[in-house]
Amino acid sequence: MEEGILHVISHTDLDGITAAAVAWHANRRSRWPIKVTLCGYGEVDSLVAYGLSKGEDLLVLDLFCQRQETVDMLDRAFDGVELRRPLFFDHHKSTMEKYGNRSWLKVDTSMCAAKVYYSWLLSSGHGEEADVEALAEMRELVETANDRDLWLGERPESRLWQALVTLLGPHGALMRLSVNRSHVMDAGEERAAREFVTSQDERFKRAISSLDRRGDLAMLDDGILEFGDVSDFCGLVLDRMDNPPEVVAVLARRQGGDWAVSMRSRSGLAGRMVALLKDGRKVRGGGHDDAAALYFPAHFSREQIFSSLAAAMNSHRESSMGVGMTIGDILKGKLGQDG
C-alpha cells in the first residue's frame, strides 16, 4: 500500500489525547507532516471514509467505526494486503468481541488505548522508525492516562490531568503535549488544575441535589456539569452514595443540537444498554462496558431519552432472567416491587 500523509484520528479524553501525542512525537521525525484530528464517535466513519478516498495513512486511536458499512469498506480495502502496522488501536470490549480478528485492528482490553499503541511501538519488530527517546520520556504520561481511563486510582495526578484537559480543551491539551511531552505539570498548571478540582467539587454538590433518579437509573440534565466532569461525578455517585443506582446518565446538548448522553455503571450495564439502543443511523454510541455514550437526534426530548434508557435497562434485565422465566413471573415480580 502506498504511504500517504499520516492522519492521526483520536478521541477527546485524556486517553485519546495522550495517544495522539504519542503518535505525534513517535512519528514526527520520519513522517512529517502529520495531520491530527480529535473527535467523538459520531465523526469517525466519515473521517475514515474520506481518508481512504484520499489515500491517507490512517492511524485511529481510542475510537472505532460506528457503521458496519465502514467496517466492510475497510475489509475490502485491506483484504490480502500486508500492512506495516494496524490502522486502529483500541481497547473497548465491544470492539474486541465483534472485530477482534481483523488484521487492520490491534485491540487489548487490559489497558487504555494510548498504552495499547505505546506498547505496540516498543514491542519487538514494531515502530522501528519511532523516536525512541520521545517514547521513553512519555512512559509516565501513558501510565497516568491508563490509571485515569481504567479507574485504577493509583495516581492522584491522573485527576489533575483530567482537570487540565477540561481547562485547556482537547486541542489545547494536545498543543501542550506537543511542546512539552512530560507528565510533570509546572507550577502554574498544577495550581490551575487544583483550583479546578476544588470548583468541581462544588458543582458536584449541586449536581447531586439535581439528580433525577427513578429506580436504578439516575439522570442529570444539561448545564450543571462542565466538560471533563462526568467521570469523576459518576464515580462519586456510584462508589460513594448510599444505595447507589445501577446506571448514571449525564445529558449534554451539543453545538449541532443533538444530545450526548454519557453513562457509567459498575456491572457492565452501560455498555449493554448502548448495544441495545444504538442503530448506526439515528442513535449512535460506543465505549466500554461501564463507561459508554449514546448520541440522540436533536428532536428527542429529555423524557424520551430517559424512557429509552429505562426501556433498555428493563430489556436487558428480562433477557437475563433465564429461559424458564415466564411473562407471568416477570409481572409477578414487578407487582411485588410496586407493592
Short mmCIF file of N, CA and C in Angstrom, two decimals, residues 22 89 106 108 110-127 135 139 142-143 146:
data_model
loop_
_atom_site.label_atom_id
_atom_site.label_comp_id
_atom_site.label_asym_id
_atom_site.label_seq_id
_atom_site.Cartn_x
_atom_site.Cartn_y
_atom_site.Cartn_z
N VAL A 22 1.47 10.70 21.72
CA VAL A 22 2.46 9.64 21.50
C VAL A 22 2.70 9.45 20.01
N PHE A 89 -6.03 1.23 16.82
CA PHE A 89 -5.57 0.76 18.12
C PHE A 89 -6.65 1.12 19.14
N LYS A 106 -5.64 -3.52 16.15
CA LYS A 106 -4.96 -4.02 17.35
C LYS A 106 -5.80 -3.60 18.54
N ASP A 108 -6.75 -4.41 22.79
CA ASP A 108 -6.39 -5.05 24.05
C ASP A 108 -7.21 -4.38 25.14
N SER A 110 -7.11 -4.81 28.34
CA SER A 110 -6.47 -4.76 29.65
C SER A 110 -5.79 -3.43 29.94
N MET A 111 -5.80 -2.51 28.98
CA MET A 111 -5.10 -1.23 29.16
C MET A 111 -5.79 -0.17 28.33
N CYS A 112 -5.44 1.09 28.58
CA CYS A 112 -6.03 2.17 27.79
C CYS A 112 -5.47 2.15 26.37
N ALA A 113 -6.13 2.86 25.47
CA ALA A 113 -5.72 2.82 24.06
C ALA A 113 -4.33 3.41 23.85
N ALA A 114 -4.01 4.46 24.59
CA ALA A 114 -2.67 5.04 24.47
C ALA A 114 -1.61 4.01 24.79
N LYS A 115 -1.87 3.19 25.80
CA LYS A 115 -0.91 2.17 26.18
C LYS A 115 -0.88 1.02 25.18
N VAL A 116 -2.02 0.72 24.55
CA VAL A 116 -2.05 -0.30 23.50
C VAL A 116 -1.11 0.11 22.37
N TYR A 117 -1.24 1.36 21.93
CA TYR A 117 -0.38 1.84 20.84
C TYR A 117 1.07 1.98 21.29
N TYR A 118 1.27 2.52 22.49
CA TYR A 118 2.61 2.70 23.04
C TYR A 118 3.33 1.37 23.17
N SER A 119 2.64 0.36 23.70
CA SER A 119 3.25 -0.97 23.87
C SER A 119 3.59 -1.59 22.53
N TRP A 120 2.71 -1.38 21.54
CA TRP A 120 2.97 -1.92 20.20
C TRP A 120 4.23 -1.27 19.61
N LEU A 121 4.38 0.02 19.79
CA LEU A 121 5.57 0.71 19.27
C LEU A 121 6.85 0.16 19.88
N LEU A 122 6.80 -0.20 21.17
CA LEU A 122 8.00 -0.66 21.85
C LEU A 122 8.25 -2.16 21.68
N SER A 123 7.25 -2.88 21.18
CA SER A 123 7.40 -4.33 21.06
C SER A 123 8.37 -4.69 19.93
N SER A 124 8.89 -5.89 19.99
CA SER A 124 9.91 -6.35 19.05
C SER A 124 9.41 -6.30 17.61
N GLY A 125 10.18 -5.63 16.75
CA GLY A 125 9.88 -5.59 15.33
C GLY A 125 8.89 -4.52 14.93
N HIS A 126 8.36 -3.74 15.88
CA HIS A 126 7.39 -2.70 15.56
C HIS A 126 7.98 -1.32 15.83
N GLY A 127 7.41 -0.36 15.16
CA GLY A 127 7.82 1.02 15.40
C GLY A 127 9.30 1.26 15.22
N LEU A 135 9.59 8.40 23.15
CA LEU A 135 8.75 7.36 23.77
C LEU A 135 9.17 7.10 25.22
N ARG A 139 6.58 7.62 28.94
CA ARG A 139 6.10 6.42 29.63
C ARG A 139 5.18 6.78 30.80
N VAL A 142 1.75 8.03 29.73
CA VAL A 142 0.90 6.92 29.31
C VAL A 142 0.34 6.18 30.52
N GLU A 143 1.17 5.97 31.53
CA GLU A 143 0.69 5.27 32.73
C GLU A 143 -0.34 6.12 33.48
N ASN A 146 -3.50 5.68 31.61
CA ASN A 146 -4.01 4.34 31.87
C ASN A 146 -4.71 4.28 33.23
#
